[in-house]
């Protein structure tokens, strides 16, 4: 296999469609919360690049290796929603995870203080513990949704920890975390049948398809309400959040037998994130003039 072919495979293993979901929270969190004290541009650039590519390679690479047995039975795997690389390629994935992550992490540990280091350690641990054999948080119902949500909220918390974590950020972080739990739970519904066939447990296999979708629906609504309560200026973000509620409403009557149908809503979800990100960006630009936070 040529170097180009290897890099192409690693690129798809890292699920590039999800890169903005981790890099964006770090970049925005640091830009907004750190604006008052001054921006360390090398830290912003290197941190954003880390959470853009290497972080996702670590998260999804480890996941693909330890989920291989179930992934090869899952019809939605083999593309942007997750690869099915042969076992022979797994050592290459692990080496790439180490080589791509180590330089960034060493730099970050060198320039940030201990509170932020502690958060970063927790973030990396949660990424590995989610999939690694012997820990497998992803097979512990509810903890799987909590851990998965932290994968995306974590980069934001790292950025906020670097800047002293302004108290005003808590409602937004909480809403993001609730949103993340809902997203993981809903995403698990489409895999109920292959997970069950592979002997895997998840929040969806434990609660059942209908209850899990209802949980996600209520959580999305709760996140939208929490954002709306922060003031009229954030109603546009709250309205964008309600799109997630509407997106999964058709699946409220879903059953375990029809759970694969949730993949349609999941695909809409992947692209809906870009629209929501645009709304959040416009809101941030509008409301951060002269402020240190939203």
Short mmCIF file of C-alpha atoms in Angstrom, two decimals:
data_model
loop_
_atom_site.label_atom_id
_atom_site.label_comp_id
_atom_site.label_asym_id
_atom_site.label_seq_id
_atom_site.Cartn_x
_atom_site.Cartn_y
_atom_site.Cartn_z
CA UNK A 1 0.00 0.00 0.00
CA UNK A 2 1.38 3.43 -0.95
CA UNK A 3 1.68 6.34 1.46
CA UNK A 4 -1.09 8.15 -0.42
CA UNK A 5 -3.43 5.17 -0.08
CA UNK A 6 -2.64 4.88 3.63
CA UNK A 7 -3.27 8.58 4.27
CA UNK A 8 -6.53 8.37 2.33
CA UNK A 9 -7.70 5.48 4.48
CA UNK A 10 -6.71 7.29 7.69
CA UNK A 11 -8.51 10.39 6.48
CA UNK A 12 -11.78 8.49 6.14
CA UNK A 13 -11.25 6.63 9.42
CA UNK A 14 -11.20 10.03 11.16
CA UNK A 15 -14.69 10.80 9.77
CA UNK A 16 -14.01 14.28 8.35
CA UNK A 17 -17.72 15.12 8.29
CA UNK A 18 -17.49 15.36 12.08
CA UNK A 19 -14.28 17.42 12.31
CA UNK A 20 -16.08 20.76 12.80
CA UNK A 21 -18.05 19.27 15.71
CA UNK A 22 -14.90 19.12 17.83
CA UNK A 23 -12.65 21.85 16.43
CA UNK A 24 -15.37 24.51 16.34
CA UNK A 25 -16.26 24.33 20.09
CA UNK A 26 -12.61 24.72 21.07
CA UNK A 27 -11.94 27.60 18.68
CA UNK A 28 -15.12 29.51 19.54
CA UNK A 29 -14.79 28.88 23.27
CA UNK A 30 -11.23 30.14 23.33
CA UNK A 31 -11.88 33.13 21.07
CA UNK A 32 -14.88 34.33 23.06
CA UNK A 33 -13.75 33.54 26.60
CA UNK A 34 -10.15 34.58 25.98
CA UNK A 35 -10.86 37.83 24.18
CA UNK A 36 -10.75 39.92 27.35
CA UNK A 37 -7.32 38.68 28.48
CA UNK A 38 -5.84 38.48 25.00
CA UNK A 39 -5.61 35.67 22.48
CA UNK A 40 -2.58 33.39 22.33
CA UNK A 41 -2.74 32.83 18.58
CA UNK A 42 -0.32 29.86 18.37
CA UNK A 43 -2.35 28.13 21.10
CA UNK A 44 -5.60 28.87 19.26
CA UNK A 45 -4.29 27.63 15.92
CA UNK A 46 -2.53 24.51 17.21
CA UNK A 47 -5.38 23.63 19.57
CA UNK A 48 -7.95 24.00 16.80
CA UNK A 49 -5.87 21.89 14.41
CA UNK A 50 -5.53 19.21 17.07
CA UNK A 51 -9.27 18.98 17.71
CA UNK A 52 -9.88 19.12 13.96
CA UNK A 53 -7.93 16.08 12.78
CA UNK A 54 -5.75 14.08 15.23
CA UNK A 55 -8.37 14.09 17.99
CA UNK A 56 -10.97 12.64 15.64
CA UNK A 57 -8.52 10.05 14.31
CA UNK A 58 -7.92 8.92 17.90
CA UNK A 59 -11.61 8.86 18.75
CA UNK A 60 -12.88 7.08 15.66
CA UNK A 61 -9.75 5.03 14.99
CA UNK A 62 -9.88 3.33 18.38
CA UNK A 63 -13.63 2.93 17.99
CA UNK A 64 -13.34 1.29 14.58
CA UNK A 65 -10.72 -1.16 15.84
CA UNK A 66 -12.65 -2.35 18.87
CA UNK A 67 -16.04 -2.25 17.14
CA UNK A 68 -14.82 -4.23 14.14
CA UNK A 69 -16.89 -7.35 14.85
CA UNK A 70 -20.15 -5.41 15.00
CA UNK A 71 -19.23 -2.91 12.27
CA UNK A 72 -18.76 -5.63 9.64
CA UNK A 73 -22.38 -6.64 10.28
CA UNK A 74 -23.67 -3.07 10.18
CA UNK A 75 -24.95 -2.01 6.72
CA UNK A 76 -24.44 1.71 7.38
CA UNK A 77 -20.71 1.31 8.00
CA UNK A 78 -18.13 1.63 5.27
CA UNK A 79 -18.38 5.36 4.48
CA UNK A 80 -18.78 8.74 6.16
CA UNK A 81 -20.60 7.11 9.11
CA UNK A 82 -17.69 4.82 9.95
CA UNK A 83 -15.17 2.63 8.15
CA UNK A 84 -14.72 -1.13 8.16
CA UNK A 85 -10.98 -1.43 7.68
CA UNK A 86 -9.49 -4.93 7.68
CA UNK A 87 -7.69 -6.17 10.79
CA UNK A 88 -4.37 -5.97 8.93
CA UNK A 89 -4.75 -2.17 8.82
CA UNK A 90 -5.50 -1.79 12.55
CA UNK A 91 -1.84 -1.53 13.66
CA UNK A 92 -1.38 1.29 11.16
CA UNK A 93 -4.39 3.08 12.63
CA UNK A 94 -3.00 2.78 16.17
CA UNK A 95 0.43 4.04 15.12
CA UNK A 96 -1.17 6.96 13.28
CA UNK A 97 -3.18 7.82 16.41
CA UNK A 98 -0.01 7.97 18.50
CA UNK A 99 2.14 9.82 15.98
CA UNK A 100 -0.53 12.39 15.13
CA UNK A 101 -1.68 13.07 18.69
CA UNK A 102 1.60 13.09 20.61
CA UNK A 103 3.14 16.32 19.21
CA UNK A 104 -0.05 18.33 19.71
CA UNK A 105 -0.66 17.02 23.20
CA UNK A 106 2.93 17.68 24.25
CA UNK A 107 2.62 21.27 23.06
CA UNK A 108 -0.73 21.80 24.77
CA UNK A 109 0.52 20.37 28.06
CA UNK A 110 3.53 22.67 27.83
CA UNK A 111 1.61 25.92 27.35
CA UNK A 112 -1.59 25.46 29.41
CA UNK A 113 -1.93 25.41 33.20
CA UNK A 114 -2.90 22.53 35.48
CA UNK A 115 -6.69 22.99 35.55
CA UNK A 116 -6.76 22.89 31.76
CA UNK A 117 -4.32 19.97 31.71
CA UNK A 118 -6.61 18.02 34.03
CA UNK A 119 -9.57 18.64 31.73
CA UNK A 120 -7.54 17.65 28.68
CA UNK A 121 -6.51 14.39 30.38
CA UNK A 122 -10.15 13.66 31.18
CA UNK A 123 -11.15 14.38 27.58
CA UNK A 124 -8.51 12.04 26.15
CA UNK A 125 -9.36 9.36 28.71
CA UNK A 126 -13.04 9.52 27.81
CA UNK A 127 -12.23 9.18 24.10
CA UNK A 128 -10.19 6.03 24.71
CA UNK A 129 -12.39 4.57 27.47
CA UNK A 130 -15.45 4.76 25.24
CA UNK A 131 -14.16 1.99 22.96
CA UNK A 132 -11.12 0.31 24.57
CA UNK A 133 -11.57 -3.31 25.57
CA UNK A 134 -11.76 -3.62 29.35
CA UNK A 135 -13.37 -0.20 29.76
CA UNK A 136 -15.92 -0.01 26.93
CA UNK A 137 -18.00 2.87 28.29
CA UNK A 138 -19.98 2.63 25.05
CA UNK A 139 -21.47 -0.65 26.31
CA UNK A 140 -22.67 0.84 29.60
CA UNK A 141 -26.14 2.29 28.94
CA UNK A 142 -26.52 6.01 29.79
CA UNK A 143 -22.79 6.25 30.55
CA UNK A 144 -22.32 5.75 26.82
CA UNK A 145 -24.37 8.87 26.07
CA UNK A 146 -22.65 10.87 28.80
CA UNK A 147 -19.20 9.91 27.52
CA UNK A 148 -20.08 10.49 23.89
CA UNK A 149 -21.44 13.94 24.66
CA UNK A 150 -18.24 14.81 26.51
CA UNK A 151 -16.26 13.93 23.38
CA UNK A 152 -17.73 17.07 21.78
CA UNK A 153 -18.26 19.27 24.83
CA UNK A 154 -14.78 18.41 26.10
CA UNK A 155 -12.85 20.59 23.60
CA UNK A 156 -15.04 23.53 24.62
CA UNK A 157 -14.40 22.83 28.32
CA UNK A 158 -10.66 22.68 27.62
CA UNK A 159 -10.81 26.11 25.99
CA UNK A 160 -12.84 27.53 28.87
CA UNK A 161 -10.49 25.98 31.45
CA UNK A 162 -7.57 27.72 29.73
CA UNK A 163 -9.35 31.07 30.10
CA UNK A 164 -10.54 30.64 33.71
CA UNK A 165 -13.98 29.29 32.85
CA UNK A 166 -16.30 32.33 33.03
CA UNK A 167 -19.47 31.59 35.01
CA UNK A 168 -21.64 32.95 32.20
CA UNK A 169 -20.61 30.01 30.05
CA UNK A 170 -22.25 27.33 32.21
CA UNK A 171 -25.79 27.52 30.73
CA UNK A 172 -24.41 27.21 27.21
CA UNK A 173 -22.09 24.34 28.15
CA UNK A 174 -24.99 22.59 29.90
CA UNK A 175 -27.26 22.98 26.87
CA UNK A 176 -24.50 21.66 24.60
CA UNK A 177 -24.00 18.68 26.90
CA UNK A 178 -27.72 17.85 26.95
CA UNK A 179 -27.78 18.18 23.16
CA UNK A 180 -24.81 15.82 22.93
CA UNK A 181 -26.47 13.16 25.07
CA UNK A 182 -29.62 13.39 22.95
CA UNK A 183 -27.60 13.08 19.75
CA UNK A 184 -25.75 10.00 20.92
CA UNK A 185 -28.91 8.32 22.17
CA UNK A 186 -30.75 8.99 18.92
CA UNK A 187 -27.75 7.84 16.88
CA UNK A 188 -27.71 4.56 18.81
CA UNK A 189 -31.28 3.75 17.79
CA UNK A 190 -30.35 2.96 14.18
CA UNK A 191 -27.85 0.36 15.43
CA UNK A 192 -30.17 -1.56 17.76
CA UNK A 193 -30.44 -4.60 15.48
CA UNK A 194 -26.72 -4.94 14.54
CA UNK A 195 -25.67 -4.16 18.13
CA UNK A 196 -28.03 -6.81 19.45
CA UNK A 197 -26.78 -9.30 16.87
CA UNK A 198 -23.20 -8.51 17.88
CA UNK A 199 -23.94 -8.82 21.59
CA UNK A 200 -23.35 -5.11 22.26
CA UNK A 201 -25.29 -3.02 24.74
CA UNK A 202 -26.16 0.66 24.44
CA UNK A 203 -28.63 3.15 25.81
CA UNK A 204 -30.86 2.26 22.88
CA UNK A 205 -30.71 -1.52 23.35
CA UNK A 206 -31.40 -1.02 27.07
CA UNK A 207 -34.30 1.43 26.79
CA UNK A 208 -35.70 0.30 23.45
CA UNK A 209 -36.11 2.35 20.31
CA UNK A 210 -39.28 4.25 21.21
CA UNK A 211 -38.19 5.25 24.72
CA UNK A 212 -34.75 6.27 23.48
CA UNK A 213 -36.18 8.53 20.78
CA UNK A 214 -38.53 10.08 23.34
CA UNK A 215 -35.56 10.70 25.66
CA UNK A 216 -33.68 12.38 22.81
CA UNK A 217 -36.75 14.42 21.84
CA UNK A 218 -37.24 15.74 25.39
CA UNK A 219 -33.50 16.42 25.77
CA UNK A 220 -33.32 18.39 22.52
CA UNK A 221 -36.33 20.41 23.63
CA UNK A 222 -34.76 21.01 27.04
CA UNK A 223 -31.52 22.24 25.47
CA UNK A 224 -33.46 24.64 23.25
CA UNK A 225 -35.42 26.01 26.22
CA UNK A 226 -32.25 26.47 28.27
CA UNK A 227 -30.71 28.52 25.46
CA UNK A 228 -33.89 30.56 25.02
CA UNK A 229 -33.85 31.44 28.73
CA UNK A 230 -30.52 33.23 28.26
CA UNK A 231 -32.28 36.10 26.51
CA UNK A 232 -33.94 37.21 23.32
CA UNK A 233 -30.56 37.56 21.64
CA UNK A 234 -30.17 33.80 21.69
CA UNK A 235 -33.60 32.84 20.41
CA UNK A 236 -32.17 32.25 16.95
CA UNK A 237 -29.93 29.52 18.40
CA UNK A 238 -32.89 28.13 20.35
CA UNK A 239 -34.96 27.99 17.17
CA UNK A 240 -32.12 26.24 15.36
CA UNK A 241 -32.02 23.76 18.24
CA UNK A 242 -35.72 23.06 17.75
CA UNK A 243 -34.89 21.76 14.27
CA UNK A 244 -33.40 18.72 15.99
CA UNK A 245 -36.71 18.18 17.76
CA UNK A 246 -38.53 18.33 14.45
CA UNK A 247 -35.93 16.10 12.81
CA UNK A 248 -36.60 13.13 15.09
CA UNK A 249 -40.35 13.67 15.60
CA UNK A 250 -41.22 11.20 12.78
CA UNK A 251 -39.38 8.50 14.75
CA UNK A 252 -41.35 8.86 17.98
CA UNK A 253 -43.39 5.78 17.05
CA UNK A 254 -40.38 3.72 15.96
CA UNK A 255 -39.89 0.18 17.28
CA UNK A 256 -36.86 -2.06 17.65
CA UNK A 257 -37.87 -3.90 14.48
CA UNK A 258 -38.06 -0.66 12.49
CA UNK A 259 -35.13 1.02 14.25
CA UNK A 260 -32.99 1.06 11.10
CA UNK A 261 -35.32 3.75 9.75
CA UNK A 262 -33.69 6.20 12.18
CA UNK A 263 -30.72 6.32 9.82
CA UNK A 264 -32.67 8.75 7.62
CA UNK A 265 -33.00 11.17 10.52
CA UNK A 266 -29.36 10.59 11.46
CA UNK A 267 -28.18 11.57 8.00
CA UNK A 268 -30.28 14.75 8.22
CA UNK A 269 -28.72 15.35 11.64
CA UNK A 270 -25.19 15.27 10.20
CA UNK A 271 -25.98 18.09 7.78
CA UNK A 272 -28.21 19.95 10.21
CA UNK A 273 -25.13 20.50 12.37
CA UNK A 274 -23.66 22.76 9.69
CA UNK A 275 -26.77 24.93 9.58
CA UNK A 276 -26.85 25.19 13.35
CA UNK A 277 -23.16 26.03 13.39
CA UNK A 278 -23.80 28.91 11.00
CA UNK A 279 -26.57 30.25 13.23
CA UNK A 280 -24.35 29.98 16.32
CA UNK A 281 -21.53 31.77 14.50
CA UNK A 282 -23.76 34.67 13.46
CA UNK A 283 -25.09 34.93 17.02
CA UNK A 284 -21.58 34.96 18.47
CA UNK A 285 -20.40 37.65 16.07
CA UNK A 286 -23.49 39.73 16.89
CA UNK A 287 -23.36 39.41 20.66
CA UNK A 288 -19.67 39.36 21.57
CA UNK A 289 -18.94 42.97 20.72
CA UNK A 290 -17.71 44.48 23.94
CA UNK A 291 -18.32 41.31 25.98
CA UNK A 292 -16.12 38.45 27.17
CA UNK A 293 -18.76 35.79 26.65
CA UNK A 294 -22.03 35.30 24.85
#
